[in-house]
Short mmCIF file of C-alpha atoms (C1' of nucleotides) in Angstrom, two decimals:
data_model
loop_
_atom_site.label_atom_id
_atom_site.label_comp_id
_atom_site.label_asym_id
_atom_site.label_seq_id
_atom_site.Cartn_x
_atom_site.Cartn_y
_atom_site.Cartn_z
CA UNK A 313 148.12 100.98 115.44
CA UNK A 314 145.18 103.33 114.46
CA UNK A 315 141.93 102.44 113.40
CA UNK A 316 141.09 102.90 109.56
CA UNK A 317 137.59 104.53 110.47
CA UNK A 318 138.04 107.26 113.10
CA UNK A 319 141.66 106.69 113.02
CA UNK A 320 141.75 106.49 117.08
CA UNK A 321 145.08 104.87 118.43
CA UNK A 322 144.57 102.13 120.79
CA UNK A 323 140.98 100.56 120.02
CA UNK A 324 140.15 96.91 120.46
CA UNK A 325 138.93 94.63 117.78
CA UNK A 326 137.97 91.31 117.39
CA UNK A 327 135.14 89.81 119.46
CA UNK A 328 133.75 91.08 121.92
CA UNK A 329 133.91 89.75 125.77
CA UNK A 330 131.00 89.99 127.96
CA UNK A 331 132.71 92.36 130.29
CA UNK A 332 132.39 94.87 126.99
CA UNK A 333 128.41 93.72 126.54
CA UNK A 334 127.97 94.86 129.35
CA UNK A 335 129.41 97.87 129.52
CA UNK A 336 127.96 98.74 126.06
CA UNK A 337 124.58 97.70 127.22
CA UNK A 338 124.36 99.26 130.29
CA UNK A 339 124.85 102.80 128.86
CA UNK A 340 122.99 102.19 125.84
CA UNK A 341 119.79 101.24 127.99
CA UNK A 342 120.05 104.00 130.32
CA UNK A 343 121.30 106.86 127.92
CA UNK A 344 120.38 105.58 124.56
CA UNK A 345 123.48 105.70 121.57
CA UNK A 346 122.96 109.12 120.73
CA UNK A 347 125.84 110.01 118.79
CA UNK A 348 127.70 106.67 118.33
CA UNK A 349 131.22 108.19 117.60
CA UNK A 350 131.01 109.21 121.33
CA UNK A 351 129.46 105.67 122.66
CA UNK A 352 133.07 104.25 123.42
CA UNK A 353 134.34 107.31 125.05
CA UNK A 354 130.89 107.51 127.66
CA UNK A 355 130.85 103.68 127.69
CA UNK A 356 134.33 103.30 128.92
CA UNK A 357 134.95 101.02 125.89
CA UNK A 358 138.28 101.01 123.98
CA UNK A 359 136.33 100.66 120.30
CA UNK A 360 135.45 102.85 117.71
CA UNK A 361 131.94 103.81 117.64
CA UNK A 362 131.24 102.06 114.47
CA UNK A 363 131.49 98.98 116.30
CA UNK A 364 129.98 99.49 119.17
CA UNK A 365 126.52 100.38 116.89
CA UNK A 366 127.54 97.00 114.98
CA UNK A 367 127.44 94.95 118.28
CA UNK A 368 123.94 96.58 119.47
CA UNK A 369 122.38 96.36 116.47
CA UNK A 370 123.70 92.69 115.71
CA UNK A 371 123.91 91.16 118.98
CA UNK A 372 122.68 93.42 122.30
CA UNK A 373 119.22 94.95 121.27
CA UNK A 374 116.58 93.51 123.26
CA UNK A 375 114.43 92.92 120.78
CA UNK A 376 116.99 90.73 118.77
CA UNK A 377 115.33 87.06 118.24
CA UNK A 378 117.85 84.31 118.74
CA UNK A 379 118.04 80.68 117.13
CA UNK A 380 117.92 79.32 113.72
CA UNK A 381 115.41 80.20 111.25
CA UNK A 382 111.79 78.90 110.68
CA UNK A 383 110.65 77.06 107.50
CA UNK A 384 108.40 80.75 106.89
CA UNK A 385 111.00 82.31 108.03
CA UNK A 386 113.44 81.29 105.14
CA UNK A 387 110.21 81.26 102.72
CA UNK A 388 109.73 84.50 103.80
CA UNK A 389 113.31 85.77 102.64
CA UNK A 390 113.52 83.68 99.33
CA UNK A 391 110.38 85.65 98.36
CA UNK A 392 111.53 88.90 99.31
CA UNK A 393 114.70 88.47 97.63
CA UNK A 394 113.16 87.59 94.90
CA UNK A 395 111.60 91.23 94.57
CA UNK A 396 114.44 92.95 95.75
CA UNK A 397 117.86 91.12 95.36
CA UNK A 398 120.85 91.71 98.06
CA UNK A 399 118.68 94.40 99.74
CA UNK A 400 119.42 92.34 103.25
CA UNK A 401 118.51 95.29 105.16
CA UNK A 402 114.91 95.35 103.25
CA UNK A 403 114.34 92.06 103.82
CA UNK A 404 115.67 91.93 107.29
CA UNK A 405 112.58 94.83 108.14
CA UNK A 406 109.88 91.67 107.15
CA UNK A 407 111.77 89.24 109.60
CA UNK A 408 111.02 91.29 113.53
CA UNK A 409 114.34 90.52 115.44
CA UNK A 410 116.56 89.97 112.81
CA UNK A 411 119.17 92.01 111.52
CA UNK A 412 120.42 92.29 108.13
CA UNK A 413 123.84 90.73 108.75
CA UNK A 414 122.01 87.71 109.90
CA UNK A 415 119.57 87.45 106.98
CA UNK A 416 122.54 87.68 104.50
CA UNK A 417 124.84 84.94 106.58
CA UNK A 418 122.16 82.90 106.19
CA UNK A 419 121.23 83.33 102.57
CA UNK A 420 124.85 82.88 102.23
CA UNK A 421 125.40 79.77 103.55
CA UNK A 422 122.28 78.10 103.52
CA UNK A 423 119.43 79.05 100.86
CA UNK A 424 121.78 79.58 98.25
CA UNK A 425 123.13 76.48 98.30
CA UNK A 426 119.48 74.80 98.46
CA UNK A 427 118.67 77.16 95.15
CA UNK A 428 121.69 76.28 93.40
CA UNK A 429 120.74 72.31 94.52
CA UNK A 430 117.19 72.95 92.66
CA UNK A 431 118.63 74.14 89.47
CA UNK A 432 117.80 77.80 90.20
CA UNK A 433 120.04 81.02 90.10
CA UNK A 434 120.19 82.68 93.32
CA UNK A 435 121.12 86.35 91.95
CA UNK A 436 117.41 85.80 89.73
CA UNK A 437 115.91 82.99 90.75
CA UNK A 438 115.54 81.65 87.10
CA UNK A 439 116.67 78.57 86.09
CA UNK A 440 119.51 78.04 85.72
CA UNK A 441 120.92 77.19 81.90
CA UNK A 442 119.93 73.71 81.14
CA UNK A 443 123.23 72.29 81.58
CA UNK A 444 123.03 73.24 84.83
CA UNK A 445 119.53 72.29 86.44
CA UNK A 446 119.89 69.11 84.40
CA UNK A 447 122.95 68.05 86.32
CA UNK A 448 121.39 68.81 89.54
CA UNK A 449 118.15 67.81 88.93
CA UNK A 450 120.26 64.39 88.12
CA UNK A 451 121.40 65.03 91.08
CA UNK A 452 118.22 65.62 93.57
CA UNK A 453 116.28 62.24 91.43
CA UNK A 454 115.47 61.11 94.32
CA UNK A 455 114.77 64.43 96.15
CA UNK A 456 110.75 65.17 96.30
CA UNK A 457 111.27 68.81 97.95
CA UNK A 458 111.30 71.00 95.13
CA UNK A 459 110.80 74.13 95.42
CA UNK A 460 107.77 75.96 94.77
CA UNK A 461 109.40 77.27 91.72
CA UNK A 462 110.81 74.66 89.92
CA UNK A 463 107.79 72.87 90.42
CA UNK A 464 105.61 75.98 88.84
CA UNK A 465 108.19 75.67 86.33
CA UNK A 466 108.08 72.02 85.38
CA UNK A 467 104.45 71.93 85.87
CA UNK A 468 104.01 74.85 83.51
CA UNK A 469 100.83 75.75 85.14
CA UNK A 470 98.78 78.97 83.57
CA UNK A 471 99.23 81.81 86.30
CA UNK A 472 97.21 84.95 86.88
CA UNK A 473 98.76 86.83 89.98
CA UNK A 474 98.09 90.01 91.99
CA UNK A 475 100.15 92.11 93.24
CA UNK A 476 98.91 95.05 95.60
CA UNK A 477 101.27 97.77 97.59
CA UNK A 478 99.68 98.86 99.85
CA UNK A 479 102.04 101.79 101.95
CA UNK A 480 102.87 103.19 98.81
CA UNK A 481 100.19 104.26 95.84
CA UNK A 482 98.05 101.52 95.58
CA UNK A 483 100.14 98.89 92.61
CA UNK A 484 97.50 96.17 90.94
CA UNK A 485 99.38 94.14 88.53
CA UNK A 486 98.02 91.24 87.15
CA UNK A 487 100.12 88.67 85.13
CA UNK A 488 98.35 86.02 82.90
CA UNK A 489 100.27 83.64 81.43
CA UNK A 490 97.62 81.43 79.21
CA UNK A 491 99.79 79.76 77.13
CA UNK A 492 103.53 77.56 77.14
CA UNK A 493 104.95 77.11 74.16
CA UNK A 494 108.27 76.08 75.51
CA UNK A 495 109.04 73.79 78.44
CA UNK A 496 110.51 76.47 80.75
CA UNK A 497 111.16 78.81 78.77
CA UNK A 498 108.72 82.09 77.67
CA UNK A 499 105.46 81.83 78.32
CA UNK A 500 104.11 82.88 75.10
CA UNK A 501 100.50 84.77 75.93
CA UNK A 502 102.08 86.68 78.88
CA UNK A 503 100.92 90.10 79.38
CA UNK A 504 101.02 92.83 82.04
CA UNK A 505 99.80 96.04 83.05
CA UNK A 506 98.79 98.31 85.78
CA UNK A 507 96.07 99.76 87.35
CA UNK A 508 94.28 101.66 90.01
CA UNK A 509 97.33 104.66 88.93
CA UNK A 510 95.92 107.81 86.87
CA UNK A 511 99.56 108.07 85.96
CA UNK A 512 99.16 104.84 83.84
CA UNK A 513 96.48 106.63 81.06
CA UNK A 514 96.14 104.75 78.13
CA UNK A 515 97.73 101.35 79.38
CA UNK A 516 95.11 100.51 82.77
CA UNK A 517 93.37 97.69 81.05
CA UNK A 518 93.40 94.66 82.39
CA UNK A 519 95.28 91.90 80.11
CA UNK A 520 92.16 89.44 79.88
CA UNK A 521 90.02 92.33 79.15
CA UNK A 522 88.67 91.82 75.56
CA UNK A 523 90.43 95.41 74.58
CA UNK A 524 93.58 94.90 75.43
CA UNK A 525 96.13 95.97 72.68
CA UNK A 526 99.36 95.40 73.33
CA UNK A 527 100.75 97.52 70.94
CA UNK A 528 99.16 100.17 72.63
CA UNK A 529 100.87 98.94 75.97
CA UNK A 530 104.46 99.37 74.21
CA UNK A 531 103.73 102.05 72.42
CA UNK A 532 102.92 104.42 75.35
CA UNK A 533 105.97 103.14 76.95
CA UNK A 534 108.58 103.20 74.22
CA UNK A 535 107.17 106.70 73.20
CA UNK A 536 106.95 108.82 75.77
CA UNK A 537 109.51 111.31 76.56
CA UNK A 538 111.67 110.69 80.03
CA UNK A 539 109.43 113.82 81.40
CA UNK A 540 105.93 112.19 80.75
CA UNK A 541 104.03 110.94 83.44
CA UNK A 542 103.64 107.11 82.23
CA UNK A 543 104.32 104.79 85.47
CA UNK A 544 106.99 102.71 84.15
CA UNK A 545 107.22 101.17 88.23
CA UNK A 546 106.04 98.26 87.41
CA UNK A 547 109.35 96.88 85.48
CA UNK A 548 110.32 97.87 89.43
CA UNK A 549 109.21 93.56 89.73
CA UNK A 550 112.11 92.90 87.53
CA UNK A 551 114.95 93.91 89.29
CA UNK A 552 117.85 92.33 87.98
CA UNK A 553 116.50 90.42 85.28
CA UNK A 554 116.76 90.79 81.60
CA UNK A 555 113.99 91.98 79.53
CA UNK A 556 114.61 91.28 75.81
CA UNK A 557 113.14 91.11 71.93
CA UNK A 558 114.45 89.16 69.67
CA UNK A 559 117.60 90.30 68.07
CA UNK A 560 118.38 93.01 70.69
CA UNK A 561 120.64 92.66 74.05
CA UNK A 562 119.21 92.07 76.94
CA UNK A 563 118.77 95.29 79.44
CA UNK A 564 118.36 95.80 82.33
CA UNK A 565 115.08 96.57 84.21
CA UNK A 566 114.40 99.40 87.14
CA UNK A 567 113.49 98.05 90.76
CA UNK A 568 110.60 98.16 92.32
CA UNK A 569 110.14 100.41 95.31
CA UNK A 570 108.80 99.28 98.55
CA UNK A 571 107.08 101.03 101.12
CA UNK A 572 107.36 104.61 101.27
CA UNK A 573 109.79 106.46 98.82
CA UNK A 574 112.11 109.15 99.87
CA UNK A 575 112.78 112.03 96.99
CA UNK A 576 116.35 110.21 96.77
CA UNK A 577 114.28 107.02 95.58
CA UNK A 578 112.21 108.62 93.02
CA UNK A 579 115.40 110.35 91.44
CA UNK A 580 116.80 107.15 91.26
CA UNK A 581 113.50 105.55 89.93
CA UNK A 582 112.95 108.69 87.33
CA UNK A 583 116.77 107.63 86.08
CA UNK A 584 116.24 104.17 85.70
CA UNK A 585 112.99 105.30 83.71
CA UNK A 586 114.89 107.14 81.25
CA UNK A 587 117.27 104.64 81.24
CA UNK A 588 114.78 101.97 80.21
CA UNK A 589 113.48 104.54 77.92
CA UNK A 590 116.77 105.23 76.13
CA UNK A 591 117.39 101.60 75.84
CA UNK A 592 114.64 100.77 73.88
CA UNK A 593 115.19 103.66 71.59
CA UNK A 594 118.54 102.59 71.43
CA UNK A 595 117.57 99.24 70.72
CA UNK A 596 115.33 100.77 68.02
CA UNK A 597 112.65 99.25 69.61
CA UNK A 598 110.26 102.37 69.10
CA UNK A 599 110.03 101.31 65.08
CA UNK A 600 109.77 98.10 65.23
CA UNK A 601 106.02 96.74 64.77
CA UNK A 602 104.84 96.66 68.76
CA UNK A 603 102.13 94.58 68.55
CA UNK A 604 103.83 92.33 66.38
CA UNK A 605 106.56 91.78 69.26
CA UNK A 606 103.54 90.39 71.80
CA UNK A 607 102.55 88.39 69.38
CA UNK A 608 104.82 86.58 68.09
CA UNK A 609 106.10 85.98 71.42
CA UNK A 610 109.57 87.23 71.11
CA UNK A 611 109.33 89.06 74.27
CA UNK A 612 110.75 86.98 76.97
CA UNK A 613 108.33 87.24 79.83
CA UNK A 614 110.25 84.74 81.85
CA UNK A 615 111.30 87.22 84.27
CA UNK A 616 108.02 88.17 85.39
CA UNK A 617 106.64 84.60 85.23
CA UNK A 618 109.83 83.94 87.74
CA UNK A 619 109.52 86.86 90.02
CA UNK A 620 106.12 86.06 90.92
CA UNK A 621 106.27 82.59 91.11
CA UNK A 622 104.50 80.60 94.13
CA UNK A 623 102.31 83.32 95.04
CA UNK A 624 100.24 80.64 97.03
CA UNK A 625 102.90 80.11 99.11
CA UNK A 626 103.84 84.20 99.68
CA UNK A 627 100.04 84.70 100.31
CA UNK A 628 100.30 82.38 103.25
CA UNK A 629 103.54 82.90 104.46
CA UNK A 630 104.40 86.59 104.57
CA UNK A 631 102.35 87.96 106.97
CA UNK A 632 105.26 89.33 108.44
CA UNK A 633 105.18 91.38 105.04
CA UNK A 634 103.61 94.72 105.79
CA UNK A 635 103.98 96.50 102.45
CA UNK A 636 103.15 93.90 100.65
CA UNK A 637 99.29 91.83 99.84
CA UNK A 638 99.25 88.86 97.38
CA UNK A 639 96.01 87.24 96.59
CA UNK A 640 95.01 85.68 93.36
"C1'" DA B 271 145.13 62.10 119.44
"C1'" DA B 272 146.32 65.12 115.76
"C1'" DT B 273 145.34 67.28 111.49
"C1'" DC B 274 142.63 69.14 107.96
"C1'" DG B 275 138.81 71.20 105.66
"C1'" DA B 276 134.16 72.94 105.44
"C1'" DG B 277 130.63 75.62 107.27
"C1'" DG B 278 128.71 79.11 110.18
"C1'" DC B 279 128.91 83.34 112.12
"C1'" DA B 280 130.66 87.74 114.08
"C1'" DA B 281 133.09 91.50 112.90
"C1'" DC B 282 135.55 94.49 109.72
"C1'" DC B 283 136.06 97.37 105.56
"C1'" DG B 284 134.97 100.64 102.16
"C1'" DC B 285 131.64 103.24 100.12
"C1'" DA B 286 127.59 106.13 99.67
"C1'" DA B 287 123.83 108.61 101.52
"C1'" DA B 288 122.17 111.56 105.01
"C1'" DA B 289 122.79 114.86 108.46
"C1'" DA B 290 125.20 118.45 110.67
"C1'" DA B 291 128.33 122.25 110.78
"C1'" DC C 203 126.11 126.05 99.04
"C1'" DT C 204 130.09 123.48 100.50
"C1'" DT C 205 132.53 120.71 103.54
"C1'" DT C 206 132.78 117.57 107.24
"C1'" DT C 207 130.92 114.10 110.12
"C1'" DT C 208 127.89 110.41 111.04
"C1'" DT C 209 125.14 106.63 109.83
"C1'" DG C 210 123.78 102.65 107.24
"C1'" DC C 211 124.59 99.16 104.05
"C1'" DG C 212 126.52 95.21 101.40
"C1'" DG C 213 130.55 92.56 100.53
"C1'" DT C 214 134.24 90.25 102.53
"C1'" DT C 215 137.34 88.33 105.91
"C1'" DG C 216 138.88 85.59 109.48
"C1'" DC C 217 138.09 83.01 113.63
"C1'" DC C 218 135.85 79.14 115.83
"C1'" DT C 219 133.62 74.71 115.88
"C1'" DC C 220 132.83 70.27 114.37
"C1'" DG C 221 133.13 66.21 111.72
"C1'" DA C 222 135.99 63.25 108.79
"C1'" DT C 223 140.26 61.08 108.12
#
DNA sequence: AATCGAGGCAACCGCAAAAAA
DNA sequence: CTTTTTTGCGGTTGCCTCGAT
């Protein structure tokens, strides 16, 4: 039977024997992959070339570290993943010697579950609906290791955060979140903006400064045409959570972009800028009273509280983190 | 000792992006 | 510029192991 990929009669599948590691790593090492659709035929290997890469990559590079994962290890994932969802490849790049496939087996099997356990929503790492966290925090009574999150979360502690890239243009956003009105839910003094980015114009104050006028933040954002040069990156930190005012659907936010961007990227970012940008028109968001959505706190800031919860821990366990810098 | 089910992991599949022709 | 090929990625599948019954 032929092979669905490069439709070659007669290839093997299944796992692979040692005779075959060998075989593959032998002429790997001494004349690198080059093209990979021709690795089986050079190799003397009866598989397509697809999996041949798949076995180096996942199981005969050198450089591969074996063995389960370390506490900062898996601290290390949950707080990329945080940033950048199912990106397993991204988050595999903070982890040296581990691939992607590994990183999402064990987020799979493993961290989800322990998220789920701690009332939290793996896909955003929210909370989950009460419902939920309350049976499982029935559940885990007599569990003391909560997370980092749902402790922030419970303890409803005021948070002022950095955030600095540092391989891309230099990213300073500060969150301060004086104020709970609502166990766990919106943090109702929450306010965001960024700086150090010429792009940014009229909106590079700092939150705490004594000038900052929110209305000013969401009116530069909600008016300004899709061509404009307002940096709308930082709703990047929301990926796949829900920004919304009251009375209007949620929608969804743009992703953040790590490390350096390739012109694909920033077509992709530019879109998801409109796209934000149509939304709130469409949402009729541009005549609403802006300041008057800050303040009465209608805007759920939940997401960003979330997605940069237990900084304290990221600051001292992400070395392996090379775009990143977190301080407070 | 045999069976069953859950969990972990390696490998496969399909798709999309990138590169080459 | 278009088409074809290659590469890379994320989701899913299926096999193997191990513990419970």
């Amino acid at each position: 039977m032929g092979h669905r990929c490069c439709g070659k009669q007669k290839v093997k599948r299944g796992l692979w024997s040692p005779e075959e590691d060998e075989k593959l790593r032998k002429h790997i090492t001494t004349h690198g992959h080059g093209s990979w659709s021709s690795v089986p035929k050079h190799a003397g290997l009866q598989r397509c070339g697809k999996s041949c890469r798949l076995r180096w990559i996942n199981y005969l590079r050198p450089e591969l570290r074996r063995g389960s994962f370390t506490p900062e290890e898996e601290q290390t994932i949950i707080d990329v993943h945080r940033i950048l969802g199912n990106k397993w490849a991204q988050i595999a790049k903070h982890l040296p010697g581990r691939t992607d496939n590994e990183v999402k087996n064990f987020w799979n099997s493993c961290i989800k579950k322990k998220l789920m356990s701690q009332g939290l929503d793996p896909k955003t790492h929210n909370l989950l609906p009460k419902s939920h966290h309350q049976r499982s925090a029935s559940n885990n009574a007599a569990s003391s290791s909560q997370s980092p999150l749902l402790q922030s979360h419970n303890q409803q502690q005021p948070i002022s955060v950095h955030l600095t890239e540092i391989n891309a243009s230099p990213i300073n956003v500060t969150l301060s979140t004086d104020q709970y009105h609502d166990h766990g839910q919106n943090p109702s003094n929450a306010s965001w903006t960024r700086v150090d980015d010429p792009t940014f114009n009229d909106i590079t104050r700092l939150p705490h400064q004594q000038s900052t006028d929110h209305s000013t933040l969401i009116n530069n954002i909600s008016s300004s045409s899709p061509s404009s040069s307002v940096n709308l990156s930082v709703f990047g930190l929301l990926e796949n959570s829900n920004i919304w005012a009251s009375g209007t659907e949620p929608f969804e936010a743009p992703r953040i972009l790590v490390g350096e961007q390739s012109k694909g990227e920033e077509v992709v970012l530019q879109q998801e800028k409109d796209t934000l940008l149509d939304q709130m028109e469409i949402k009729g968001i541009e005549d609403m009273d802006h300041a008057s959505i800050f303040e009465s706190s209608s805007v759920d800031f939940s997401f960003v509280e979330s997605t940069l919860m237990s900084c304290g821990e990221i600051s001292q366990d992400l070395n392996s983190m090379c775009n990143f810098a977190w301080r407070y």
